[in-house]
Tab-separated table of C-alpha atoms and ligand atoms in Angstrom:
chain	number	residue	atom	x	y	z
F	25	MET	CA	72.177	240.315	122.158
F	26	GLY	CA	69.093	241.114	123.079
F	27	THR	CA	65.479	240.583	120.568
F	28	GLU	CA	66.340	240.716	117.490
F	29	PRO	CA	66.960	244.566	115.647
F	30	VAL	CA	63.488	245.285	114.694
F	31	ILE	CA	63.013	248.208	112.148
F	32	GLU	CA	60.774	251.315	113.289
F	33	THR	CA	62.038	254.073	111.991
F	34	VAL	CA	63.548	254.966	108.583
F	35	ASN	CA	64.208	258.893	108.240
F	36	THR	CA	65.845	260.337	105.438
F	37	CYS	CA	67.094	264.055	104.727
F	38	ILE	CA	69.340	265.814	102.290
F	39	VAL	CA	72.677	267.308	103.218
F	40	ASP	CA	74.584	269.582	100.946
F	41	ILE	CA	78.506	269.729	101.705
F	42	PRO	CA	80.447	272.205	99.654
F	43	MET	CA	83.701	271.098	98.044
F	44	LYS	CA	87.082	272.917	98.691
F	45	ARG	CA	87.289	273.536	95.440
F	46	PRO	CA	85.143	272.972	91.870
F	47	HIS	CA	85.198	269.374	90.996
F	48	VAL	CA	85.414	269.520	86.594
F	49	MET	CA	84.785	266.698	84.568
F	50	SER	CA	83.670	266.529	81.122
F	51	PHE	CA	80.049	266.450	82.108
F	52	GLY	CA	79.979	269.962	84.717
F	53	ALA	CA	81.891	270.990	87.429
F	54	PRO	CA	79.988	270.590	90.662
F	55	THR	CA	80.955	272.740	93.987
F	56	GLU	CA	79.289	270.659	96.106
F	57	VAL	CA	77.895	267.283	96.746
F	58	ASN	CA	74.156	266.594	97.820
F	59	PHE	CA	73.911	263.588	100.049
F	60	VAL	CA	70.807	261.633	100.876
F	61	MET	CA	70.987	260.116	104.680
F	62	VAL	CA	69.326	257.530	105.762
F	63	ARG	CA	68.661	256.953	109.556
F	64	VAL	CA	67.329	253.433	110.295
F	65	GLN	CA	66.304	252.874	114.050
F	66	THR	CA	65.372	249.870	115.704
F	67	ARG	CA	62.689	249.446	118.356
F	68	GLY	CA	65.674	248.512	120.996
F	69	GLY	CA	67.311	252.063	119.938
F	70	ILE	CA	69.798	250.537	117.417
F	71	VAL	CA	70.767	253.403	114.851
F	72	GLY	CA	72.315	252.814	111.463
F	73	TRP	CA	73.356	255.303	108.840
F	74	GLY	CA	73.494	255.014	105.139
F	75	GLU	CA	74.428	257.758	102.543
F	76	ALA	CA	74.259	258.133	98.725
F	77	ALA	CA	76.432	260.963	96.949
F	78	THR	CA	75.362	262.596	94.147
F	79	PHE	CA	76.985	265.807	91.904
F	80	GLN	CA	74.002	268.407	91.698
F	81	GLY	CA	71.147	266.520	90.080
F	82	PRO	CA	70.846	263.825	87.796
F	83	THR	CA	74.618	264.272	86.399
F	84	TRP	CA	76.796	261.465	86.553
F	85	SER	CA	73.832	258.896	86.303
F	86	GLU	CA	69.769	259.146	86.227
F	87	GLU	CA	69.101	259.927	89.981
F	88	SER	CA	69.237	263.104	92.245
F	89	ALA	CA	69.493	263.535	95.952
F	90	GLU	CA	65.808	265.008	94.945
F	91	THR	CA	64.653	261.536	93.404
F	92	ILE	CA	66.608	259.315	95.785
F	93	GLN	CA	64.910	260.791	98.944
F	94	VAL	CA	61.198	260.241	97.017
F	95	VAL	CA	62.145	256.692	96.239
F	96	ILE	CA	62.938	256.026	99.846
F	97	ASP	CA	60.080	257.995	101.742
F	98	ARG	CA	57.633	256.356	99.325
F	99	TYR	CA	58.783	253.279	98.340
F	100	LEU	CA	61.201	251.567	99.936
F	101	ALA	CA	60.845	252.526	103.710
F	102	PRO	CA	57.499	251.384	104.457
F	103	LEU	CA	58.726	247.490	103.467
F	104	LEU	CA	61.102	247.934	105.964
F	105	LYS	CA	59.098	248.799	108.832
F	106	GLY	CA	58.879	245.854	111.305
F	107	ARG	CA	61.132	243.478	109.402
F	108	ASN	CA	64.328	242.035	111.331
F	109	ALA	CA	67.149	244.309	110.093
F	110	LEU	CA	69.371	241.089	110.648
F	111	LEU	CA	67.782	239.495	107.535
F	112	TYR	CA	69.415	242.378	105.041
F	113	ASN	CA	70.234	240.160	102.237
F	114	PRO	CA	66.772	238.538	101.470
F	115	LEU	CA	65.179	242.147	102.667
F	116	MET	CA	66.963	244.107	99.687
F	117	GLU	CA	66.247	241.044	97.485
F	118	GLU	CA	62.687	241.912	98.018
F	119	LEU	CA	63.097	245.619	97.152
F	120	GLU	CA	64.837	244.714	93.886
F	121	GLN	CA	61.986	242.625	93.115
F	122	ARG	CA	59.394	244.849	94.180
F	123	PHE	CA	61.006	248.042	92.775
F	124	ARG	CA	63.057	248.755	89.423
F	125	GLY	CA	66.395	250.512	89.235
F	126	ASN	CA	67.144	253.584	91.762
F	127	PRO	CA	70.700	251.788	92.555
F	128	PHE	CA	71.849	254.805	94.434
F	129	ALA	CA	68.422	254.419	96.721
F	130	LYS	CA	68.599	250.984	97.259
F	131	ALA	CA	72.574	250.951	98.323
F	132	ALA	CA	71.750	254.047	100.903
F	133	VAL	CA	69.122	252.052	102.526
F	134	GLU	CA	71.278	248.660	102.534
F	135	MET	CA	74.300	250.594	104.145
F	136	ALA	CA	71.766	251.750	106.607
F	137	LEU	CA	71.043	248.269	107.305
F	138	LEU	CA	74.356	246.392	107.526
F	139	ASP	CA	75.223	249.458	109.997
F	140	VAL	CA	72.561	248.466	112.028
F	141	ALA	CA	73.431	244.675	111.842
F	142	GLY	CA	76.940	245.000	112.606
F	143	ARG	CA	76.068	247.523	115.512
F	144	TYR	CA	73.989	244.759	116.602
F	145	LEU	CA	76.178	241.672	116.588
F	146	GLY	CA	78.722	244.136	117.765
F	147	GLN	CA	81.051	243.387	115.012
F	148	PRO	CA	82.442	246.072	112.045
F	149	LEU	CA	80.898	244.798	108.714
F	150	HIS	CA	84.361	243.305	106.830
F	151	VAL	CA	84.147	240.573	110.097
F	152	LEU	CA	80.597	240.181	109.578
F	153	LEU	CA	80.878	239.458	106.214
F	154	GLY	CA	83.571	237.364	106.326
F	155	GLY	CA	86.777	238.757	107.100
F	156	ALA	CA	89.199	241.600	105.772
F	157	PHE	CA	92.495	241.035	103.388
F	158	ARG	CA	93.616	244.128	103.968
F	159	MET	CA	93.234	247.135	106.206
F	160	LYS	CA	94.513	249.753	104.430
F	161	LEU	CA	93.691	250.827	100.408
F	162	ASP	CA	95.990	252.415	98.557
F	163	LEU	CA	94.839	255.907	97.863
F	164	SER	CA	94.683	257.988	93.931
F	165	TRP	CA	93.598	261.642	94.738
F	166	SER	CA	91.775	262.977	91.555
F	167	LEU	CA	93.278	266.259	90.363
F	168	ALA	CA	90.092	268.287	88.872
F	169	SER	CA	90.753	271.618	89.619
F	170	GLY	CA	90.680	272.850	86.204
F	171	SER	CA	93.897	274.727	85.994
F	172	ILE	CA	96.955	272.718	85.107
F	173	ASP	CA	99.381	274.723	87.510
F	174	THR	CA	96.533	274.132	90.508
F	175	ASP	CA	96.763	270.648	89.706
F	176	ILE	CA	100.641	270.484	89.859
F	177	ALA	CA	100.595	272.448	92.587
F	178	GLU	CA	97.924	270.278	94.325
F	179	ALA	CA	99.586	266.876	93.710
F	180	ARG	CA	103.312	268.581	95.178
F	181	HIS	CA	101.442	269.001	98.171
F	182	MET	CA	99.888	265.716	98.244
F	183	MET	CA	102.974	264.077	97.801
F	184	THR	CA	104.656	265.672	100.864
F	185	ARG	CA	101.862	263.760	102.895
F	186	GLY	CA	102.534	260.498	101.098
F	187	HIS	CA	100.339	260.354	98.386
F	188	ARG	CA	101.758	258.494	95.279
F	189	ILE	CA	98.527	258.125	93.062
F	190	PHE	CA	96.854	260.711	90.827
F	191	LYS	CA	93.945	260.590	88.540
F	192	ILE	CA	93.540	263.183	86.063
F	193	LYS	CA	89.962	264.187	84.916
F	194	MET	CA	89.753	264.607	81.149
F	195	GLY	CA	87.251	265.259	78.511
F	196	ALA	CA	86.260	269.068	79.791
F	197	GLY	CA	88.343	270.704	76.948
F	198	PRO	CA	90.371	269.831	73.766
F	199	VAL	CA	91.986	266.235	73.621
F	200	GLU	CA	95.431	267.677	72.820
F	201	LYS	CA	95.299	269.661	75.997
F	202	ASP	CA	94.440	266.620	78.097
F	203	VAL	CA	97.137	264.720	76.329
F	204	ALA	CA	99.836	267.736	76.944
F	205	LYS	CA	98.165	267.981	80.504
F	206	LEU	CA	99.142	264.327	81.641
F	207	ALA	CA	102.700	264.821	79.859
F	208	LEU	CA	103.518	267.744	81.886
F	209	LEU	CA	102.257	266.083	84.908
F	210	ARG	CA	104.691	263.468	84.537
F	211	ARG	CA	107.404	265.380	84.022
F	212	GLU	CA	106.842	267.738	87.074
F	213	LEU	CA	105.907	264.584	89.296
F	214	GLY	CA	108.744	262.226	87.873
F	215	PRO	CA	108.811	258.637	86.981
F	216	GLU	CA	107.715	257.125	90.195
F	217	VAL	CA	104.065	258.356	90.891
F	218	GLY	CA	101.090	256.208	89.456
F	219	LEU	CA	99.081	258.638	86.957
F	220	ARG	CA	95.599	257.666	85.762
F	221	ALA	CA	92.980	259.402	83.347
F	222	ASP	CA	89.343	259.838	83.550
F	223	VAL	CA	87.279	260.943	80.921
F	224	ASN	CA	83.932	260.358	81.820
F	225	GLN	CA	82.610	259.118	78.853
F	226	GLY	CA	83.759	262.621	76.861
F	227	TRP	CA	85.451	261.258	73.712
F	228	ASP	CA	84.221	259.869	70.661
F	229	ARG	CA	86.248	257.073	68.977
F	230	ARG	CA	88.220	258.865	66.759
F	231	SER	CA	89.731	261.102	69.432
F	232	ALA	CA	90.017	258.183	72.145
F	233	LEU	CA	92.035	256.357	69.609
F	234	ARG	CA	94.183	259.591	68.667
F	235	ALA	CA	94.162	260.448	72.442
F	236	LEU	CA	95.378	256.749	73.410
F	237	ARG	CA	98.318	256.425	71.010
F	238	GLU	CA	99.978	260.150	72.227
F	239	LEU	CA	98.980	259.132	75.828
F	240	GLU	CA	101.270	256.342	75.789
F	241	GLU	CA	104.139	258.488	76.314
F	242	SER	CA	103.339	259.198	79.380
F	243	ARG	CA	102.595	255.712	80.723
F	244	PRO	CA	98.942	256.076	82.747
F	245	ASP	CA	98.142	252.869	85.276
F	246	PHE	CA	94.984	253.279	83.252
F	247	LEU	CA	92.467	255.247	81.062
F	248	GLU	CA	88.908	255.183	82.754
F	249	GLN	CA	85.530	255.231	80.765
F	250	PRO	CA	87.011	257.239	77.912
F	251	LEU	CA	83.568	256.873	75.337
F	252	PRO	CA	80.019	256.932	76.121
F	253	LYS	CA	78.997	254.111	78.526
F	254	TRP	CA	76.627	252.335	75.627
F	255	ASP	CA	79.822	251.961	73.446
F	256	LEU	CA	81.099	248.744	74.429
F	257	ALA	CA	81.845	247.486	70.471
F	258	GLY	CA	83.923	250.934	70.682
F	259	LEU	CA	86.354	250.193	74.137
F	260	SER	CA	86.725	246.762	72.716
F	261	GLU	CA	88.436	248.275	69.574
F	262	LEU	CA	90.434	250.586	71.536
F	263	ARG	CA	91.594	247.934	74.165
F	264	HIS	CA	92.645	245.873	71.232
F	265	LYS	CA	94.540	248.972	69.727
F	266	SER	CA	96.145	250.288	72.684
F	267	ALA	CA	98.484	249.268	76.008
F	268	ILE	CA	96.788	251.420	77.792
F	269	PRO	CA	94.607	249.229	79.948
F	270	LEU	CA	90.940	250.623	80.166
F	271	MET	CA	88.787	250.857	82.869
F	272	ALA	CA	85.133	250.638	82.587
F	273	ASP	CA	83.069	253.095	85.323
F	274	GLU	CA	80.016	254.191	83.966
F	275	SER	CA	79.417	250.919	81.713
F	276	LEU	CA	79.456	249.318	84.939
F	277	SER	CA	76.019	249.321	86.537
F	278	ASP	CA	75.041	245.623	87.424
F	279	ALA	CA	75.928	242.165	86.527
F	280	HIS	CA	74.245	242.424	83.124
F	281	SER	CA	76.352	245.065	81.816
F	282	ALA	CA	79.711	242.983	83.990
F	283	LEU	CA	78.411	240.338	81.488
F	284	ASP	CA	78.198	242.445	78.590
F	285	ILE	CA	81.911	243.717	79.426
F	286	VAL	CA	83.416	240.576	79.565
F	287	ARG	CA	81.540	239.262	76.771
F	288	GLU	CA	82.916	242.358	74.516
F	289	GLU	CA	86.239	242.292	76.020
F	290	ALA	CA	85.545	246.184	76.706
F	291	ALA	CA	87.886	246.639	79.710
F	292	ASP	CA	90.849	245.138	81.696
F	293	ILE	CA	89.526	246.609	85.091
F	294	LEU	CA	86.228	247.693	86.677
F	295	SER	CA	85.560	250.542	89.107
F	296	TYR	CA	83.233	249.410	91.883
F	297	LYS	CA	80.849	251.939	93.343
F	298	LEU	CA	78.348	250.945	96.129
F	299	THR	CA	75.699	253.303	94.796
F	300	LYS	CA	75.748	252.634	91.084
F	301	LEU	CA	75.972	248.671	91.620
F	302	GLY	CA	72.634	248.764	94.197
F	303	GLY	CA	74.290	248.073	96.958
F	304	LEU	CA	77.457	245.580	98.517
F	305	ALA	CA	75.921	242.641	98.537
F	306	ARG	CA	75.476	243.479	94.220
F	307	ALA	CA	78.992	244.779	94.179
F	308	LEU	CA	80.363	241.648	95.816
F	309	ALA	CA	78.367	239.538	93.104
F	310	VAL	CA	79.704	241.528	90.275
F	311	HIS	CA	83.107	241.215	91.479
F	312	ARG	CA	82.897	237.514	91.787
F	313	LEU	CA	82.124	237.503	88.293
F	314	ALA	CA	84.160	239.967	86.920
F	315	ALA	CA	87.045	238.689	88.710
F	316	GLY	CA	86.474	235.095	87.745
F	317	ALA	CA	86.860	236.574	84.344
F	318	GLY	CA	90.050	237.817	84.677
F	319	LEU	CA	89.485	241.709	84.986
F	320	GLY	CA	91.222	243.572	87.647
F	321	ALA	CA	89.466	246.237	90.693
F	322	TYR	CA	89.830	249.612	91.579
F	323	ILE	CA	87.039	251.221	94.239
F	324	GLY	CA	85.717	254.476	92.703
F	325	CYS	CA	83.856	257.169	94.652
F	326	MET	CA	81.124	259.640	94.400
F	327	ILE	CA	82.607	261.804	96.945
F	328	GLU	CA	81.184	260.364	99.961
F	329	THR	CA	81.791	261.547	103.593
F	330	SER	CA	83.373	259.537	106.074
F	331	LEU	CA	80.312	257.386	106.309
F	332	GLY	CA	79.837	256.429	102.889
F	333	SER	CA	83.605	256.157	102.482
F	334	ALA	CA	83.741	253.487	105.203
F	335	ALA	CA	81.081	251.491	103.502
F	336	TYR	CA	83.154	251.341	100.806
F	337	LEU	CA	86.042	250.668	102.556
F	338	HIS	CA	84.772	247.690	104.050
F	339	PHE	CA	83.919	246.054	100.718
F	340	GLY	CA	87.287	247.209	99.436
F	341	ALA	CA	88.328	245.169	102.621
F	342	LEU	CA	86.738	242.136	101.361
F	343	LEU	CA	87.876	241.831	97.986
F	344	PRO	CA	90.878	239.250	97.593
F	345	ARG	CA	92.249	241.275	94.917
F	346	LEU	CA	92.531	244.634	94.667
F	347	ASP	CA	94.944	245.731	91.649
F	348	TYR	CA	94.674	249.718	91.655
F	349	GLY	CA	93.667	250.882	95.044
F	350	CYS	CA	90.649	253.082	95.594
F	351	GLU	CA	89.805	256.891	95.157
F	352	LEU	CA	88.015	257.235	98.670
F	353	PHE	CA	89.414	260.917	99.239
F	354	GLY	CA	85.638	262.461	99.468
F	355	PRO	CA	86.409	263.365	103.400
F	356	LEU	CA	89.665	265.448	102.467
F	357	LEU	CA	88.075	267.152	99.224
F	358	LEU	CA	84.451	268.193	101.584
F	359	ALA	CA	84.695	271.691	103.248
F	360	GLY	CA	82.627	269.279	106.150
F	361	ASP	CA	81.847	265.795	107.369
F	362	ILE	CA	78.885	264.147	109.369
F	363	ALA	CA	81.525	262.033	111.326
F	364	ALA	CA	82.439	262.496	114.574
F	365	LYS	CA	85.750	261.249	113.791
F	366	PRO	CA	86.451	261.138	109.952
F	367	VAL	CA	88.233	257.856	108.702
F	368	THR	CA	92.145	257.991	108.726
F	369	TYR	CA	94.323	258.612	106.145
F	370	GLU	CA	98.133	257.653	106.317
F	371	ASP	CA	100.964	257.576	104.066
F	372	GLY	CA	98.554	257.999	100.901
F	373	ARG	CA	96.384	255.047	102.047
F	374	VAL	CA	93.096	254.825	103.803
F	375	LEU	CA	92.211	252.784	106.826
F	376	VAL	CA	89.154	250.211	107.383
F	377	PRO	CA	87.682	251.625	110.189
F	378	GLU	CA	87.509	249.185	112.938
F	379	GLY	CA	84.416	249.802	115.192
F	380	PRO	CA	80.937	248.069	114.817
F	381	GLY	CA	78.935	248.795	112.317
F	382	LEU	CA	80.289	251.026	109.351
F	383	GLY	CA	82.706	251.788	111.971
F	384	ILE	CA	81.740	255.467	112.031
F	385	GLU	CA	79.670	257.252	114.695
F	386	VAL	CA	77.778	260.100	112.938
F	387	ASP	CA	77.486	263.445	114.175
F	388	GLU	CA	73.874	264.368	114.113
F	389	ALA	CA	74.587	268.051	114.925
F	390	GLN	CA	76.828	268.226	111.795
F	391	VAL	CA	73.893	266.654	109.633
F	392	GLU	CA	71.703	269.283	111.029
F	393	LYS	CA	74.230	271.718	109.955
F	394	TYR	CA	74.111	270.893	106.490
F	395	ARG	CA	70.512	269.915	106.127
F	396	ARG	CA	68.959	271.115	103.187
F	397	ARG	CA	65.698	272.992	104.380
T	12	LIG	MG1	85.126	257.460	86.865
């Protein structure tokens, strides 16, 4: 170990990577993912990377790649220069106190700091943060091609590669079609596969109640975010009227919303994403609170590259219980990656990287290839 890792430069760029097929959700059908890449370099020459993934504008949440980049360049980065990257927790708290909101921007910065810290200490993130409970996470593949025939073919293909969990995106069309689609998938894929559904806030209370009754027959593991994120009373009502576990995704953005969900009994399971929660430290804090209240855990995604997926994987390794696995399929759905060696998939599971920091070597030529000009 040399002198402490003092941050010398913080650079960002926007990277646009197409998907192999459009991803059809209730709010739109993005064809590419827009990333903000953060590159932090120390005086000693250690380089750490972070990323924030978004779907073509402020569509999933209020942040877009463009706003994230401005917030980092103009407000977060100047505070980081000259500071010790090992002190990432107080540093991130300082940013939190100084600048409101913008969790995606903060998460991307924290990711790069954690990468630097791990590389400086020569340890993978999951070791640095106290040790892994697991090194392989069950992987859910999202079926969202917009065509049921393509979805079935895609699921069959993934099953030949060992995948056993599928999530269907709902809320883009009529409720009856969504219900029929899940029933068809259950018939076509058999009783053994895990099926889940994500509505991305697409329904109102009445449609959701009707759908839940009819979906029960197809035995989904859970139904995710059927109602607008603010409607916790509605989620609570649904939850008490249905046997299908409910998951909160968009409704969960921080510790306050987690407390509200617990208080309102609005969900059985929470979907954790490092970006929406403002980083790994905050995600761990929310998880402690929610797990203590008896809520199950799932790791969602924003279709990250291998770099972002790696950060989520270390987080997943650190959770004592991960009841429903993860959906870190980004590297499989994206048409390109920025990693020299992508994360590894094996028998329907994804492996936690073992190298120092995030454990991913960024290929700067690939970053350059996809960099927005
Ligand atoms: Mg979701």
